[in-house]
PDB file of C-alpha atoms in Angstrom:
ATOM      1  CA  UNK A   1      61.187  93.637  13.356  1.00  0.00           C
ATOM      2  CA  UNK A   2      60.492  90.442  12.472  1.00  0.00           C
ATOM      3  CA  UNK A   3      59.338  87.406  14.200  1.00  0.00           C
ATOM      4  CA  UNK A   4      59.900  83.848  13.100  1.00  0.00           C
ATOM      5  CA  UNK A   5      58.313  80.896  14.674  1.00  0.00           C
ATOM      6  CA  UNK A   6      59.521  77.488  13.542  1.00  0.00           C
ATOM      7  CA  UNK A   7      57.510  74.733  14.255  1.00  0.00           C
ATOM      8  CA  UNK A   8      56.567  70.492  12.507  1.00  0.00           C
ATOM      9  CA  UNK A   9      59.725  69.173  14.274  1.00  0.00           C
ATOM     10  CA  UNK A  10      59.304  65.891  15.672  1.00  0.00           C
ATOM     11  CA  UNK A  11      61.238  62.454  15.650  1.00  0.00           C
ATOM     12  CA  UNK A  12      60.695  60.144  12.389  1.00  0.00           C
ATOM     13  CA  UNK A  13      62.553  56.520  11.365  1.00  0.00           C
ATOM     14  CA  UNK A  14      64.863  57.218   8.055  1.00  0.00           C
ATOM     15  CA  UNK A  15      62.579  57.416   5.133  1.00  0.00           C
ATOM     16  CA  UNK A  16      59.510  59.349   6.155  1.00  0.00           C
ATOM     17  CA  UNK A  17      58.060  62.309   6.778  1.00  0.00           C
ATOM     18  CA  UNK A  18      57.826  65.898   7.742  1.00  0.00           C
ATOM     19  CA  UNK A  19      57.152  68.945   6.960  1.00  0.00           C
ATOM     20  CA  UNK A  20      58.005  72.540   8.706  1.00  0.00           C
ATOM     21  CA  UNK A  21      56.883  75.272   9.205  1.00  0.00           C
ATOM     22  CA  UNK A  22      58.433  79.176   9.671  1.00  0.00           C
ATOM     23  CA  UNK A  23      55.272  81.398  10.616  1.00  0.00           C
ATOM     24  CA  UNK A  24      56.488  85.088  10.503  1.00  0.00           C
ATOM     25  CA  UNK A  25      55.162  87.903  12.741  1.00  0.00           C
ATOM     26  CA  UNK A  26      55.046  91.211  13.408  1.00  0.00           C
ATOM     27  CA  UNK A  27      55.478  92.277  10.007  1.00  0.00           C
ATOM     28  CA  UNK A  28      55.511  90.518   6.794  1.00  0.00           C
ATOM     29  CA  UNK A  29      58.565  88.625   4.926  1.00  0.00           C
ATOM     30  CA  UNK A  30      58.866  91.289   2.854  1.00  0.00           C
ATOM     31  CA  UNK A  31      59.829  91.202  -0.798  1.00  0.00           C
ATOM     32  CA  UNK A  32      62.215  88.730   0.356  1.00  0.00           C
ATOM     33  CA  UNK A  33      63.810  85.773  -0.463  1.00  0.00           C
ATOM     34  CA  UNK A  34      63.440  83.344   3.179  1.00  0.00           C
ATOM     35  CA  UNK A  35      66.053  80.659   3.734  1.00  0.00           C
ATOM     36  CA  UNK A  36      66.434  76.935   5.934  1.00  0.00           C
ATOM     37  CA  UNK A  37      69.119  76.064   7.119  1.00  0.00           C
ATOM     38  CA  UNK A  38      70.546  73.794   9.828  1.00  0.00           C
ATOM     39  CA  UNK A  39      73.119  72.557  12.084  1.00  0.00           C
ATOM     40  CA  UNK A  40      73.554  69.738  12.598  1.00  0.00           C
ATOM     41  CA  UNK A  41      74.711  68.232  16.277  1.00  0.00           C
ATOM     42  CA  UNK A  42      78.205  67.724  17.483  1.00  0.00           C
ATOM     43  CA  UNK A  43      78.828  70.748  14.914  1.00  0.00           C
ATOM     44  CA  UNK A  44      82.193  72.861  15.694  1.00  0.00           C
ATOM     45  CA  UNK A  45      81.705  76.164  17.844  1.00  0.00           C
ATOM     46  CA  UNK A  46      81.953  78.926  15.894  1.00  0.00           C
ATOM     47  CA  UNK A  47      80.848  77.085  11.975  1.00  0.00           C
ATOM     48  CA  UNK A  48      78.224  77.922  10.302  1.00  0.00           C
ATOM     49  CA  UNK A  49      74.702  76.935  10.114  1.00  0.00           C
ATOM     50  CA  UNK A  50      74.104  74.692   6.600  1.00  0.00           C
ATOM     51  CA  UNK A  51      72.140  76.365   3.987  1.00  0.00           C
ATOM     52  CA  UNK A  52      69.056  73.761   2.607  1.00  0.00           C
ATOM     53  CA  UNK A  53      66.443  75.712   1.071  1.00  0.00           C
ATOM     54  CA  UNK A  54      65.757  79.043  -0.275  1.00  0.00           C
ATOM     55  CA  UNK A  55      62.829  80.532  -2.079  1.00  0.00           C
ATOM     56  CA  UNK A  56      62.145  83.962  -3.984  1.00  0.00           C
ATOM     57  CA  UNK A  57      59.412  85.993  -2.013  1.00  0.00           C
ATOM     58  CA  UNK A  58      56.954  85.246  -5.830  1.00  0.00           C
ATOM     59  CA  UNK A  59      57.517  81.699  -5.119  1.00  0.00           C
ATOM     60  CA  UNK A  60      58.865  81.303  -9.147  1.00  0.00           C
ATOM     61  CA  UNK A  61      62.521  80.081  -7.901  1.00  0.00           C
ATOM     62  CA  UNK A  62      63.604  77.816  -5.298  1.00  0.00           C
ATOM     63  CA  UNK A  63      66.975  76.712  -4.587  1.00  0.00           C
ATOM     64  CA  UNK A  64      68.563  73.396  -2.580  1.00  0.00           C
ATOM     65  CA  UNK A  65      71.379  72.653  -1.059  1.00  0.00           C
ATOM     66  CA  UNK A  66      72.367  69.456  -2.904  1.00  0.00           C
ATOM     67  CA  UNK A  67      71.887  67.022   0.187  1.00  0.00           C
ATOM     68  CA  UNK A  68      68.627  67.850  -0.502  1.00  0.00           C
ATOM     69  CA  UNK A  69      67.877  67.897  -3.804  1.00  0.00           C
ATOM     70  CA  UNK A  70      64.679  66.004  -5.302  1.00  0.00           C
ATOM     71  CA  UNK A  71      63.960  65.643  -1.609  1.00  0.00           C
ATOM     72  CA  UNK A  72      63.481  68.952   0.469  1.00  0.00           C
ATOM     73  CA  UNK A  73      60.773  70.890  -1.523  1.00  0.00           C
ATOM     74  CA  UNK A  74      60.268  74.924   0.084  1.00  0.00           C
ATOM     75  CA  UNK A  75      57.442  76.484  -0.481  1.00  0.00           C
ATOM     76  CA  UNK A  76      55.719  80.091   0.462  1.00  0.00           C
ATOM     77  CA  UNK A  77      52.123  81.375   1.355  1.00  0.00           C
ATOM     78  CA  UNK A  78      52.750  84.925   1.385  1.00  0.00           C
ATOM     79  CA  UNK A  79      48.598  85.346   2.680  1.00  0.00           C
ATOM     80  CA  UNK A  80      49.711  83.412   5.919  1.00  0.00           C
ATOM     81  CA  UNK A  81      52.880  85.130   5.654  1.00  0.00           C
ATOM     82  CA  UNK A  82      54.773  81.025   6.245  1.00  0.00           C
ATOM     83  CA  UNK A  83      57.033  79.394   4.225  1.00  0.00           C
ATOM     84  CA  UNK A  84      57.477  75.938   4.504  1.00  0.00           C
ATOM     85  CA  UNK A  85      60.060  72.943   4.252  1.00  0.00           C
ATOM     86  CA  UNK A  86      58.991  69.419   3.130  1.00  0.00           C
ATOM     87  CA  UNK A  87      61.050  66.947   4.203  1.00  0.00           C
ATOM     88  CA  UNK A  88      60.872  63.735   2.150  1.00  0.00           C
ATOM     89  CA  UNK A  89      63.130  60.385   2.078  1.00  0.00           C
ATOM     90  CA  UNK A  90      64.640  61.123   5.300  1.00  0.00           C
ATOM     91  CA  UNK A  91      67.952  60.536   6.221  1.00  0.00           C
ATOM     92  CA  UNK A  92      69.724  59.820   9.531  1.00  0.00           C
ATOM     93  CA  UNK A  93      72.104  62.616   7.645  1.00  0.00           C
ATOM     94  CA  UNK A  94      69.476  64.861   8.196  1.00  0.00           C
ATOM     95  CA  UNK A  95      69.266  65.063  11.791  1.00  0.00           C
ATOM     96  CA  UNK A  96      69.999  68.954  12.667  1.00  0.00           C
ATOM     97  CA  UNK A  97      67.969  71.811  14.138  1.00  0.00           C
ATOM     98  CA  UNK A  98      66.481  72.973  11.649  1.00  0.00           C
ATOM     99  CA  UNK A  99      66.225  77.598  11.625  1.00  0.00           C
ATOM    100  CA  UNK A 100      63.757  79.860   8.746  1.00  0.00           C
ATOM    101  CA  UNK A 101      65.707  82.918   7.550  1.00  0.00           C
ATOM    102  CA  UNK A 102      65.062  86.372   6.286  1.00  0.00           C
ATOM    103  CA  UNK A 103      66.317  89.205   4.960  1.00  0.00           C
ATOM    104  CA  UNK A 104      65.264  92.876   6.410  1.00  0.00           C
ATOM    105  CA  UNK A 105      66.409  95.623   3.803  1.00  0.00           C
ATOM    106  CA  UNK A 106      67.227  93.569   0.544  1.00  0.00           C
ATOM    107  CA  UNK A 107      68.689  90.679  -0.103  1.00  0.00           C
ATOM    108  CA  UNK A 108      71.857  89.455   0.619  1.00  0.00           C
ATOM    109  CA  UNK A 109      73.394  86.030  -0.783  1.00  0.00           C
ATOM    110  CA  UNK A 110      70.614  83.572  -0.314  1.00  0.00           C
ATOM    111  CA  UNK A 111      73.084  80.679   0.126  1.00  0.00           C
ATOM    112  CA  UNK A 112      74.741  81.702   3.700  1.00  0.00           C
ATOM    113  CA  UNK A 113      74.136  82.698   7.055  1.00  0.00           C
ATOM    114  CA  UNK A 114      75.559  86.201   6.506  1.00  0.00           C
ATOM    115  CA  UNK A 115      72.485  87.203   3.316  1.00  0.00           C
ATOM    116  CA  UNK A 116      70.176  87.069   6.332  1.00  0.00           C
ATOM    117  CA  UNK A 117      69.489  89.611   9.674  1.00  0.00           C
ATOM    118  CA  UNK A 118      66.236  87.458  11.362  1.00  0.00           C
ATOM    119  CA  UNK A 119      66.353  83.938  12.912  1.00  0.00           C
ATOM    120  CA  UNK A 120      63.837  81.612  14.453  1.00  0.00           C
ATOM    121  CA  UNK A 121      64.317  79.784  17.578  1.00  0.00           C
ATOM    122  CA  UNK A 122      64.338  76.531  15.537  1.00  0.00           C
ATOM    123  CA  UNK A 123      62.927  73.555  15.798  1.00  0.00           C
ATOM    124  CA  UNK A 124      64.824  69.923  15.846  1.00  0.00           C
ATOM    125  CA  UNK A 125      64.742  67.204  13.196  1.00  0.00           C
ATOM    126  CA  UNK A 126      65.421  63.498  14.576  1.00  0.00           C
ATOM    127  CA  UNK A 127      66.099  60.912  12.373  1.00  0.00           C
ATOM    128  CA  UNK A 128      66.626  57.410  13.857  1.00  0.00           C
ATOM    129  CA  UNK A 129      68.153  54.402  11.972  1.00  0.00           C
TER     130      UNK A 129
END
């Protein structure tokens, strides 16, 4: 089983930057795509976490939601078993708990939560206006 731990969240002003990290332990990410999702405060109960970004195992292919494209960058260091999310030009609407996730058996649909099996506990990002 893989254990994911996110870090790097915090409070930042509009326009600021944060770098989130997702470290895997217990086993590696394997040859799977890793994704970042978020849940904004006040999200309806039972609502899906929102896709933010995903990166293939090689790091050669990345995908982003339209809301973060051009501002966020996902990357990975397989030697460190860590995936990063560099967030620039942050906006108040980016305020959320951010989660990283990975499949365990095979790559599912990367932009929906059901495509992933293992999740971290989340890290809070708050952007003040």
